PDB file of C-alpha atoms in Angstrom:
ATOM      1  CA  UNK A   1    -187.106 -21.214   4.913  1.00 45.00           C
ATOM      2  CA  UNK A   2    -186.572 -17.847   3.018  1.00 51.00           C
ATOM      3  CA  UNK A   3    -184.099 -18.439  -0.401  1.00 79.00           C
ATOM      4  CA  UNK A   4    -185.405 -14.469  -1.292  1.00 88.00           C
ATOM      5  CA  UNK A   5    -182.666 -11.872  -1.689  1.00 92.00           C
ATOM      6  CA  UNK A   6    -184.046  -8.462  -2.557  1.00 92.00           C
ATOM      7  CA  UNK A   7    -182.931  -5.609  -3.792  1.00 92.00           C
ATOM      8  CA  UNK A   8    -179.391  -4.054  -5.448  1.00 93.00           C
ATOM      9  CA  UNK A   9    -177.013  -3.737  -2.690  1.00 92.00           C
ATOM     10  CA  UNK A  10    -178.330  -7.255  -0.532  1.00 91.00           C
ATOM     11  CA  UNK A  11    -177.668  -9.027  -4.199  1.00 93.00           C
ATOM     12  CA  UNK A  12    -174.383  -7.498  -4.855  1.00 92.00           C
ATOM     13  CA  UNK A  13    -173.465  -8.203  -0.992  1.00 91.00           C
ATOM     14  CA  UNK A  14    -174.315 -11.993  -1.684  1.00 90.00           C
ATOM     15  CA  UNK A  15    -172.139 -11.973  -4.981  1.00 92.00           C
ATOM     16  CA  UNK A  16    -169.251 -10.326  -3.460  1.00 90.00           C
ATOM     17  CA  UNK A  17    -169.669 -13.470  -0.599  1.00 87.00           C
ATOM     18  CA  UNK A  18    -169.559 -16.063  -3.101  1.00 87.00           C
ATOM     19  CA  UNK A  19    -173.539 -16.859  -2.036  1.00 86.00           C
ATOM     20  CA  UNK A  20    -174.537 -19.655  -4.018  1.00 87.00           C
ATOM     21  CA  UNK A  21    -177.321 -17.918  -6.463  1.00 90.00           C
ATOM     22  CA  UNK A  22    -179.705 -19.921  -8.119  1.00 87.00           C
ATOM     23  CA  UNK A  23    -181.342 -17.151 -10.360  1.00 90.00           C
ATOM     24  CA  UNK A  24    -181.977 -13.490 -10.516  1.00 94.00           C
ATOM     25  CA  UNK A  25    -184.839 -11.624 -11.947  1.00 95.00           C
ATOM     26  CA  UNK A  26    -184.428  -8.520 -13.340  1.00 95.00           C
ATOM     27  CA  UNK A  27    -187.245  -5.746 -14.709  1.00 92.00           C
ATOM     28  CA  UNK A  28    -187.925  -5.221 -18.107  1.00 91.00           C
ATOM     29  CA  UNK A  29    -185.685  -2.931 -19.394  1.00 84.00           C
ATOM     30  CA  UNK A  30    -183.927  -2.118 -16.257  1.00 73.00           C
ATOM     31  CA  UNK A  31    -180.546  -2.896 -16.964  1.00 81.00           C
ATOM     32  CA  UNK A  32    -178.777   0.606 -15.701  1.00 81.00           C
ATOM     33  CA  UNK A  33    -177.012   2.095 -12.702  1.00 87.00           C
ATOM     34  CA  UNK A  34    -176.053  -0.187 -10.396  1.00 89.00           C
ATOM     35  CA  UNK A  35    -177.578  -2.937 -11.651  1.00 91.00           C
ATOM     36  CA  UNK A  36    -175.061  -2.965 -14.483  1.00 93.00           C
ATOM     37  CA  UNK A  37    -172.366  -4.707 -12.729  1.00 94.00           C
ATOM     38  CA  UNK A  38    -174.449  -6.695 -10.507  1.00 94.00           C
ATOM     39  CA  UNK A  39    -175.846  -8.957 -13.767  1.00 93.00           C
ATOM     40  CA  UNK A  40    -171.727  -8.756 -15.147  1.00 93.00           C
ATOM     41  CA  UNK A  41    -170.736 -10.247 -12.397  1.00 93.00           C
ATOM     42  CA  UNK A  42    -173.297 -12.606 -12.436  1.00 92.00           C
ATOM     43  CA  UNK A  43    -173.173 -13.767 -15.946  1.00 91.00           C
ATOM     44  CA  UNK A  44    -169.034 -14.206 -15.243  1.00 91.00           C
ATOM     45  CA  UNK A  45    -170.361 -16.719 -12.911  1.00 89.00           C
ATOM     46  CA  UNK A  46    -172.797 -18.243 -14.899  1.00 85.00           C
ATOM     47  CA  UNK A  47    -175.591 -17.378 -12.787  1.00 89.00           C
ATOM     48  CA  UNK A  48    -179.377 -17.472 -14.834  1.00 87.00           C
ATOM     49  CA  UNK A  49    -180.336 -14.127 -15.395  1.00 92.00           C
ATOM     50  CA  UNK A  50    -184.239 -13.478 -15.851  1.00 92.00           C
ATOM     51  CA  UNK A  51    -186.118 -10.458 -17.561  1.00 93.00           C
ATOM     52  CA  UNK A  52    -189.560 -10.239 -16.092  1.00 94.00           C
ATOM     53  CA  UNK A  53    -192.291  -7.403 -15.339  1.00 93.00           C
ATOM     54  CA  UNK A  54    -192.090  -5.263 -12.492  1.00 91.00           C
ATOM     55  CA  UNK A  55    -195.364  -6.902 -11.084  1.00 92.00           C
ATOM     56  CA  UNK A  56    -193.863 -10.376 -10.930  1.00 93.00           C
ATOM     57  CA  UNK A  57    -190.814  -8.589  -8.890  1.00 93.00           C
ATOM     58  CA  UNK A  58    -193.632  -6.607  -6.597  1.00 91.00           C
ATOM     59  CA  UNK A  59    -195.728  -9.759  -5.886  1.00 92.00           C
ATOM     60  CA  UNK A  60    -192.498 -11.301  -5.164  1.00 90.00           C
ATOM     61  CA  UNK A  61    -191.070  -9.014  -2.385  1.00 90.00           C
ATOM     62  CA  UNK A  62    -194.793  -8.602  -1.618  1.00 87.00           C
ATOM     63  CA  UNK A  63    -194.401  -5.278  -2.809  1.00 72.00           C
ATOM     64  CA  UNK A  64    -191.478  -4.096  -0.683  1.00 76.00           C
ATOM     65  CA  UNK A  65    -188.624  -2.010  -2.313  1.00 85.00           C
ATOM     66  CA  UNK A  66    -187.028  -4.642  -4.632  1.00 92.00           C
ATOM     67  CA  UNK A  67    -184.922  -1.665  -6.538  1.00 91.00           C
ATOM     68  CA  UNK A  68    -185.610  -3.617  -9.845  1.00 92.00           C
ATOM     69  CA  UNK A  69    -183.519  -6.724  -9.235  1.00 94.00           C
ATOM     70  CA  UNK A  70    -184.498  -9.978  -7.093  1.00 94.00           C
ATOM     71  CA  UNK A  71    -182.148 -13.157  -6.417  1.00 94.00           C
ATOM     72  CA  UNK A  72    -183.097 -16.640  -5.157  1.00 92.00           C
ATOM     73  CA  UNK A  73    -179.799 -17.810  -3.557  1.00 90.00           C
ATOM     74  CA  UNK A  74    -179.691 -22.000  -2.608  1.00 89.00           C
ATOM     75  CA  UNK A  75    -180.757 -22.664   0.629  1.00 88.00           C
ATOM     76  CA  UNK A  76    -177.367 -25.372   1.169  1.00 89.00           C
ATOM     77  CA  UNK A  77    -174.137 -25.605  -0.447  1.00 90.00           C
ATOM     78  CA  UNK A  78    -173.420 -27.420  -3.438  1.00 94.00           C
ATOM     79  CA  UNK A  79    -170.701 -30.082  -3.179  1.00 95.00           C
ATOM     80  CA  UNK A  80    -168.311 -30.425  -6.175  1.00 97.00           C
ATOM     81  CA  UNK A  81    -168.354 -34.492  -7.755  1.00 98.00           C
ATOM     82  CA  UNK A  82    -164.723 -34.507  -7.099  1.00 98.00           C
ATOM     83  CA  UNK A  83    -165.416 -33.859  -3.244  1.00 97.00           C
ATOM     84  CA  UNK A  84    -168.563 -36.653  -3.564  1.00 98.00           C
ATOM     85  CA  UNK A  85    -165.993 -39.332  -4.929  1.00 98.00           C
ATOM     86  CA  UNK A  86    -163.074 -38.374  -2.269  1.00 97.00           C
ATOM     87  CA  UNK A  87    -165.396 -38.916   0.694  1.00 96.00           C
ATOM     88  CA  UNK A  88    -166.220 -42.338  -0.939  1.00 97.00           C
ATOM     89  CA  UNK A  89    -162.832 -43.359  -0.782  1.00 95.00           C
ATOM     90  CA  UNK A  90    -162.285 -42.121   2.443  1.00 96.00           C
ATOM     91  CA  UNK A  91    -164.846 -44.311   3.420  1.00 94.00           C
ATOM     92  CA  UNK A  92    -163.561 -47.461   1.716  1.00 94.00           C
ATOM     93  CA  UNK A  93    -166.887 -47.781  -0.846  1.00 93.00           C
ATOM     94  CA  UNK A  94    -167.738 -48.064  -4.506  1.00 96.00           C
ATOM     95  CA  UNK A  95    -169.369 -44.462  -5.540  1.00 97.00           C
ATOM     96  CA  UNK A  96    -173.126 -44.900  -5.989  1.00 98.00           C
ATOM     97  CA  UNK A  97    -174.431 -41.719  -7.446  1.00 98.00           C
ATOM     98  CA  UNK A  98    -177.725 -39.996  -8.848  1.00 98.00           C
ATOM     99  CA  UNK A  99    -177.526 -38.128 -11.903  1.00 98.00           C
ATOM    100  CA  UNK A 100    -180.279 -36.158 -12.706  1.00 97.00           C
ATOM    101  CA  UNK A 101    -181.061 -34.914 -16.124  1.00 95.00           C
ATOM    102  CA  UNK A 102    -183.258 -31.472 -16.388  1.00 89.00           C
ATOM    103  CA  UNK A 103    -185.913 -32.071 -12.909  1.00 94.00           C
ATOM    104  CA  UNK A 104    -187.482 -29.681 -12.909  1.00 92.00           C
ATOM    105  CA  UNK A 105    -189.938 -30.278 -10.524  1.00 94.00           C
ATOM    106  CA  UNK A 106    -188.616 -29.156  -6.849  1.00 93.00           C
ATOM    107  CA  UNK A 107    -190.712 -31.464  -5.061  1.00 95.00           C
ATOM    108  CA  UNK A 108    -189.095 -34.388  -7.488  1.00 96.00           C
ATOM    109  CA  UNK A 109    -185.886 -33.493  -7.088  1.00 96.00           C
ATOM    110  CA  UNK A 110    -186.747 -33.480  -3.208  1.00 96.00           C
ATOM    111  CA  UNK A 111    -188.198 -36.591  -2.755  1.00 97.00           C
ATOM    112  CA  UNK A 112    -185.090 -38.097  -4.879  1.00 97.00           C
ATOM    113  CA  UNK A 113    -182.937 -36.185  -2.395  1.00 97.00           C
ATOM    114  CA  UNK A 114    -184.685 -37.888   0.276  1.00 97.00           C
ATOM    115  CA  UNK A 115    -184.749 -41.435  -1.177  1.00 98.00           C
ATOM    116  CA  UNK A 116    -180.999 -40.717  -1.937  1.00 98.00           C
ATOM    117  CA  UNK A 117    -179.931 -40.534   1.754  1.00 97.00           C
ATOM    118  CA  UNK A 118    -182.283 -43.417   2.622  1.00 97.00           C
ATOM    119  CA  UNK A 119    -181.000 -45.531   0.477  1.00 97.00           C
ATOM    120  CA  UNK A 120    -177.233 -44.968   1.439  1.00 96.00           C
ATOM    121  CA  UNK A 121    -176.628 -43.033  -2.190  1.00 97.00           C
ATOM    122  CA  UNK A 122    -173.371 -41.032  -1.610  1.00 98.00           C
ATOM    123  CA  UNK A 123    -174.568 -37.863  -3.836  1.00 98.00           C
ATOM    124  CA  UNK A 124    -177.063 -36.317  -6.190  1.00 98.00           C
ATOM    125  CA  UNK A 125    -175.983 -34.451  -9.775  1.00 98.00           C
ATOM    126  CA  UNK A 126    -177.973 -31.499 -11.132  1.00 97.00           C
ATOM    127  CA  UNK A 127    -177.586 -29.384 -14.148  1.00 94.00           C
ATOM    128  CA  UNK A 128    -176.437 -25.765 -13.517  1.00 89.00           C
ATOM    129  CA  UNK A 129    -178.715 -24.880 -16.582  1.00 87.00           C
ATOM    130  CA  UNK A 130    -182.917 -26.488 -17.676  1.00 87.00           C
ATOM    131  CA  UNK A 131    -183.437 -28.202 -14.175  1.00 90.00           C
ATOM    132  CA  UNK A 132    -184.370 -27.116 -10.277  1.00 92.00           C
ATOM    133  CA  UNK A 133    -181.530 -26.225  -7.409  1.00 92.00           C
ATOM    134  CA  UNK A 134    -181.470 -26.169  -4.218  1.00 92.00           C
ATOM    135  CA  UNK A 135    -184.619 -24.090  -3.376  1.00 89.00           C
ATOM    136  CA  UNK A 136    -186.475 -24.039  -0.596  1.00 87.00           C
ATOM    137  CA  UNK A 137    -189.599 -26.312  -1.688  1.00 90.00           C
ATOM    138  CA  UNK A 138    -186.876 -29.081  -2.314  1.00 93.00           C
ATOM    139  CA  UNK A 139    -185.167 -28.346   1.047  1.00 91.00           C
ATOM    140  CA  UNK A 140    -188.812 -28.871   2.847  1.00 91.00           C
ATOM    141  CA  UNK A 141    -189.620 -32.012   0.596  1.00 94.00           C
ATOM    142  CA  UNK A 142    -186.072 -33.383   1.148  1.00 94.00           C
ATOM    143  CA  UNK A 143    -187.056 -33.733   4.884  1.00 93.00           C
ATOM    144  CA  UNK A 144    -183.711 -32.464   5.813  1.00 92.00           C
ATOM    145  CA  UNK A 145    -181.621 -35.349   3.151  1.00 94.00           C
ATOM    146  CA  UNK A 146    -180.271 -31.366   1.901  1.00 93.00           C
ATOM    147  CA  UNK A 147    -177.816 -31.834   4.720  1.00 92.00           C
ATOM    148  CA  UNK A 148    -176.495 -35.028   4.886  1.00 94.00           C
ATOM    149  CA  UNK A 149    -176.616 -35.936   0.804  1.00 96.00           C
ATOM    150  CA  UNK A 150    -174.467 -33.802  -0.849  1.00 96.00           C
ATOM    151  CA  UNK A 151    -175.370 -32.352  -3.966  1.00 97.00           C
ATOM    152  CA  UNK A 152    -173.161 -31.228  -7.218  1.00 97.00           C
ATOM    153  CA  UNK A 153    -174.022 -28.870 -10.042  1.00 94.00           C
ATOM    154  CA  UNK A 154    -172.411 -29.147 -13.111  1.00 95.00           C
ATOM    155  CA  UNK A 155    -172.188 -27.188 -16.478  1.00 92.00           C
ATOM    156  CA  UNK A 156    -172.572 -30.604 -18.433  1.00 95.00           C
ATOM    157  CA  UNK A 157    -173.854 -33.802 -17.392  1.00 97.00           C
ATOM    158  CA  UNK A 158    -172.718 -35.266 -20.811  1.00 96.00           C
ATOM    159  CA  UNK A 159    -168.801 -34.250 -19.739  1.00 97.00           C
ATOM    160  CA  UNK A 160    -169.929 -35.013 -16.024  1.00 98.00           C
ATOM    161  CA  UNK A 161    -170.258 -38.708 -17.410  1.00 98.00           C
ATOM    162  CA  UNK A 162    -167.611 -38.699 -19.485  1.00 97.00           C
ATOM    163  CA  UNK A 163    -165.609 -37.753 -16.701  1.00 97.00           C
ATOM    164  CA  UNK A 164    -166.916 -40.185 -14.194  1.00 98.00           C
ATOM    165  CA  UNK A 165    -166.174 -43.101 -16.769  1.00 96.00           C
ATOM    166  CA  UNK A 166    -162.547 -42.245 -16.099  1.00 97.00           C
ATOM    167  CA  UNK A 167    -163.161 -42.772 -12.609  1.00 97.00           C
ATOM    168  CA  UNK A 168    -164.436 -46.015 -13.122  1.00 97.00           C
ATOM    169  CA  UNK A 169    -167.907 -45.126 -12.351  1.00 98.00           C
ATOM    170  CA  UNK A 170    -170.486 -47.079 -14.771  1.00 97.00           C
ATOM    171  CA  UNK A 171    -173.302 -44.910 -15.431  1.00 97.00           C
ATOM    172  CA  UNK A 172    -176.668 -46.517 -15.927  1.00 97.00           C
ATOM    173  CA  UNK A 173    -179.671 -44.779 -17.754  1.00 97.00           C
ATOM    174  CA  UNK A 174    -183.097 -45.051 -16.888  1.00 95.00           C
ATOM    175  CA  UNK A 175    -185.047 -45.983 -19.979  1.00 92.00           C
ATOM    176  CA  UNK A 176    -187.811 -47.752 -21.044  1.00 90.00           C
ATOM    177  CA  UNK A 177    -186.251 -49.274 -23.539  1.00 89.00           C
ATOM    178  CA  UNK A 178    -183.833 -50.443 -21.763  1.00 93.00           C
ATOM    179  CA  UNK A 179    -182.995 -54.133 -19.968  1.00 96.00           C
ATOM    180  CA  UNK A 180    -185.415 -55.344 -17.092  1.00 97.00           C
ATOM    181  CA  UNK A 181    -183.701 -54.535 -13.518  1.00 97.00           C
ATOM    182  CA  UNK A 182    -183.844 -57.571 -12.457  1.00 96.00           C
ATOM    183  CA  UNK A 183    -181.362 -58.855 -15.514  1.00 96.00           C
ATOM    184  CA  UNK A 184    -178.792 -55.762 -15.104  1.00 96.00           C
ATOM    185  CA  UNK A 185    -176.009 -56.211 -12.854  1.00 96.00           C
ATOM    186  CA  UNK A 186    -175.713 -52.531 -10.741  1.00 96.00           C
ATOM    187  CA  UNK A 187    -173.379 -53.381  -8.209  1.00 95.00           C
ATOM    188  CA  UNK A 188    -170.074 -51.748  -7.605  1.00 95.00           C
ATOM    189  CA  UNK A 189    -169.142 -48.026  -8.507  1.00 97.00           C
ATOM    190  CA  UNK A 190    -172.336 -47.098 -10.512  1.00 98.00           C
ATOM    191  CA  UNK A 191    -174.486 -43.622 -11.127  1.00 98.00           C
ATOM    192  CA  UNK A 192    -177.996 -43.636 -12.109  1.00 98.00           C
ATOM    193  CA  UNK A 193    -179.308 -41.387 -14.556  1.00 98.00           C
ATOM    194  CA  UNK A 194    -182.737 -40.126 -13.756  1.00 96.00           C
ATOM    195  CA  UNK A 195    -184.621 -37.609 -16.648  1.00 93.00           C
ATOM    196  CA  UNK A 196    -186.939 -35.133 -16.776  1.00 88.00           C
ATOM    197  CA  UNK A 197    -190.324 -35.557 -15.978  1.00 81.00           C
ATOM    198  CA  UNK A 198    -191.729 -35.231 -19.825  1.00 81.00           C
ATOM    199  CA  UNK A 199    -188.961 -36.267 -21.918  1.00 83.00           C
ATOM    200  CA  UNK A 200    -187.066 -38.983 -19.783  1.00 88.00           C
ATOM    201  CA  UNK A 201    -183.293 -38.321 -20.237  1.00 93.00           C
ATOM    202  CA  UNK A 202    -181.925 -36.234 -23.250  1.00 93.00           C
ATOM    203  CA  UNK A 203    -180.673 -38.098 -26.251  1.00 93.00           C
ATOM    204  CA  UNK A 204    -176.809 -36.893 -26.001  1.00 95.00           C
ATOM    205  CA  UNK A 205    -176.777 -38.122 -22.435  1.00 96.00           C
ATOM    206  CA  UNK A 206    -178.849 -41.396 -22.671  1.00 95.00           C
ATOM    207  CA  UNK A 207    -176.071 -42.017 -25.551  1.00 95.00           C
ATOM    208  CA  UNK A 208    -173.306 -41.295 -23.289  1.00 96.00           C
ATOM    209  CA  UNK A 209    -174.169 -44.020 -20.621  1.00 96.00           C
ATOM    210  CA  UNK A 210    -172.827 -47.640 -20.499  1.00 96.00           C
ATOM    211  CA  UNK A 211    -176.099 -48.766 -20.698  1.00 95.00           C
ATOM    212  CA  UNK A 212    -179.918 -48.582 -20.419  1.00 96.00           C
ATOM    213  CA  UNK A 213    -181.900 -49.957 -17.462  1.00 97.00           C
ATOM    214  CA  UNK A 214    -185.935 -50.465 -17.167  1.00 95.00           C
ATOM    215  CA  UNK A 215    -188.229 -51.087 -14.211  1.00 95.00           C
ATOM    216  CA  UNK A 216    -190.756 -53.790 -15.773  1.00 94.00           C
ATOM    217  CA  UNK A 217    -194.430 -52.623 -15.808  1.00 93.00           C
ATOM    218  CA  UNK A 218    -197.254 -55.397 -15.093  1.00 92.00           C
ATOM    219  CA  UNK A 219    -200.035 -52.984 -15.348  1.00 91.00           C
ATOM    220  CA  UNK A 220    -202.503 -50.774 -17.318  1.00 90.00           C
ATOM    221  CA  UNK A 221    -199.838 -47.594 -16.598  1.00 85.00           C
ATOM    222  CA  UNK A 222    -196.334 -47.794 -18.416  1.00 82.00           C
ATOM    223  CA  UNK A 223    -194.682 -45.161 -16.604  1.00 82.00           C
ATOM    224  CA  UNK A 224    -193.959 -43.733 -12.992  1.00 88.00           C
ATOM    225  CA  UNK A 225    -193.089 -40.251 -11.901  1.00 91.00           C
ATOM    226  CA  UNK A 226    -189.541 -39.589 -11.855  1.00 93.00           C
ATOM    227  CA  UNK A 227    -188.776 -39.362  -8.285  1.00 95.00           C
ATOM    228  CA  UNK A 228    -190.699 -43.156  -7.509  1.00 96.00           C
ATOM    229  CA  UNK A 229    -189.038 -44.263 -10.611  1.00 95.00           C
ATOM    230  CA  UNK A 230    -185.923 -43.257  -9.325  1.00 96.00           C
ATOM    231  CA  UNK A 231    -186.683 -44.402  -5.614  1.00 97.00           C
ATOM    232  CA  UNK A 232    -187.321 -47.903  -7.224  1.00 97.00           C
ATOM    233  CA  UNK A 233    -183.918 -48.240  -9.297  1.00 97.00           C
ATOM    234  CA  UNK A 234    -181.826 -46.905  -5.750  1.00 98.00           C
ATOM    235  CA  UNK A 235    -183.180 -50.012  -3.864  1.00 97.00           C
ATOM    236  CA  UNK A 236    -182.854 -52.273  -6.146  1.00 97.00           C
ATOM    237  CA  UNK A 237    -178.878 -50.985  -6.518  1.00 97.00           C
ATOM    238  CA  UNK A 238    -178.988 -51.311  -2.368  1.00 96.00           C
ATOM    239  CA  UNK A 239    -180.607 -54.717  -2.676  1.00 96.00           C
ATOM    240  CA  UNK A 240    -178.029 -56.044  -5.212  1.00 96.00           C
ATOM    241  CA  UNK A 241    -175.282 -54.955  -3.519  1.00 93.00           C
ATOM    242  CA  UNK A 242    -176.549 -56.342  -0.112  1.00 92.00           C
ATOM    243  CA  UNK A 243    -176.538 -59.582  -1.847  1.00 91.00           C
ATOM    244  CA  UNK A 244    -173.211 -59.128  -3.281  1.00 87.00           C
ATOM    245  CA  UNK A 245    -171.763 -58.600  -0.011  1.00 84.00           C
ATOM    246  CA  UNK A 246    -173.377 -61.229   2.183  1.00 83.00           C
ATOM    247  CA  UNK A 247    -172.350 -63.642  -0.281  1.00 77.00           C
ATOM    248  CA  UNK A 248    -168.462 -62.657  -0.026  1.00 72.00           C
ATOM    249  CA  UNK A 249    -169.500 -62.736   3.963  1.00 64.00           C
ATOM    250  CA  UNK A 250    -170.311 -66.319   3.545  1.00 53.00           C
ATOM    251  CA  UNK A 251    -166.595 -67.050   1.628  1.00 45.00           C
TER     252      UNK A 251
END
């Protein structure tokens, strides 16, 4: 699955489409000609824009004619949270959502993508800026959850939560400091807040949440990667709220 746009005219083409672009890498001290308004228009859209050596842009087109300028566009449309919590009330159900905070491992944020869908999470948040998109390494380790689980990308996950508290949606934070699983009620409208893979969610956003949730460790190892921490937290939300509504069955 190819997420490669190269050269001037195929990037401005994609821009002038409304492509969904993850990145583009510019050369060194190339900023001139045509290229000029390419990177305006992408900085008006708040599209990354990387300086690197012409080699890295060579080894990337595997040295075809990249004309100085090389954009990875996302291999699936991004969903906006608005659209994620309409389709939930279509549906008749409490939001469950996954927030996460700066992966920035692809094959994380894949597996998370694919745990999402499996366990009947209605949509995934990512930061527009200091985590992965929708490349095509997640795509392949999503195995296919890219086009069933929508996925949002927001400017701030802090105002993303903020916003979502309006909405009614609690928003619980993955933290080892936080209280066991097992103790914490996650049923109903609730969003789980997954971090990085070195620092564990930011400070400004773990503060934001209603609260802190951990997954109790019985052995030698006090931590898991993010995406099988974050694969245990979704079941036990599905498992709690399986319960919840087998007991209002038996009312």
């Amino acid at each position: 699955m190819e997420d490669k746009i190269i050269g001037r005219n195929p990037v401005a083409e994609a821009l002038r489409a409304g492509r969904e672009i993850e990145k583009i890498l510019v050369k060194k001290g190339g900023y001139e000609g045509s290229i000029v308004p390419i990177i305006k228009k992408a900085k008006d859209r708040g599209i990354i824009i990387q300086e690197v050596e012409k080699q890295k842009l060579d080894k990337i087109a595997e040295h075809g004619s990249h004309q100085g300028i090389i954009a990875f566009a996302a291999v699936h449309e991004y969903a906006t949270v608005q659209e994620i919590l309409a389709g939930c009330r279509e549906r008749g159900k409490a939001p469950f959502l996954i927030i996460c905070d700066k992966i920035t491992d692809p094959h994380n944020l894949g597996s998370i993508l694919r745990t999402a869908n499996c366990a009947g999470a209605d949509g995934v948040i990512i930061p527009k800026r200091g985590g992965v998109g929708l490349n095509a390494v997640v795509a392949k380790t999503s195995a296919g959850a890219v086009e069933y689980t929508p996925v949002a990308r927001v400017a701030n996950i802090a105002q993303t939560i903020d916003w979502l508290k309006e909405q009614n949606v609690w928003t619980a934070c993955a933290d080892m400091a936080g209280t066991s699983m097992y103790q914490t009620d996650l049923t109903g409208a609730i969003a789980l807040v997954i971090g990085s893979e070195g620092a564990g969610v930011s400070r400004l956003v773990r503060e934001k949440c209603d609260f802190t949730v951990q997954i109790p460790m019985f052995g030698e190892i006090n931590s898991l990667n993010a995406s099988v921490a974050a694969a245990v937290l979704m079941y036990e939300v599905t498992r709690q709220n399986q319960i919840k509504n087998s007991e209002k069955g038996r009312i």
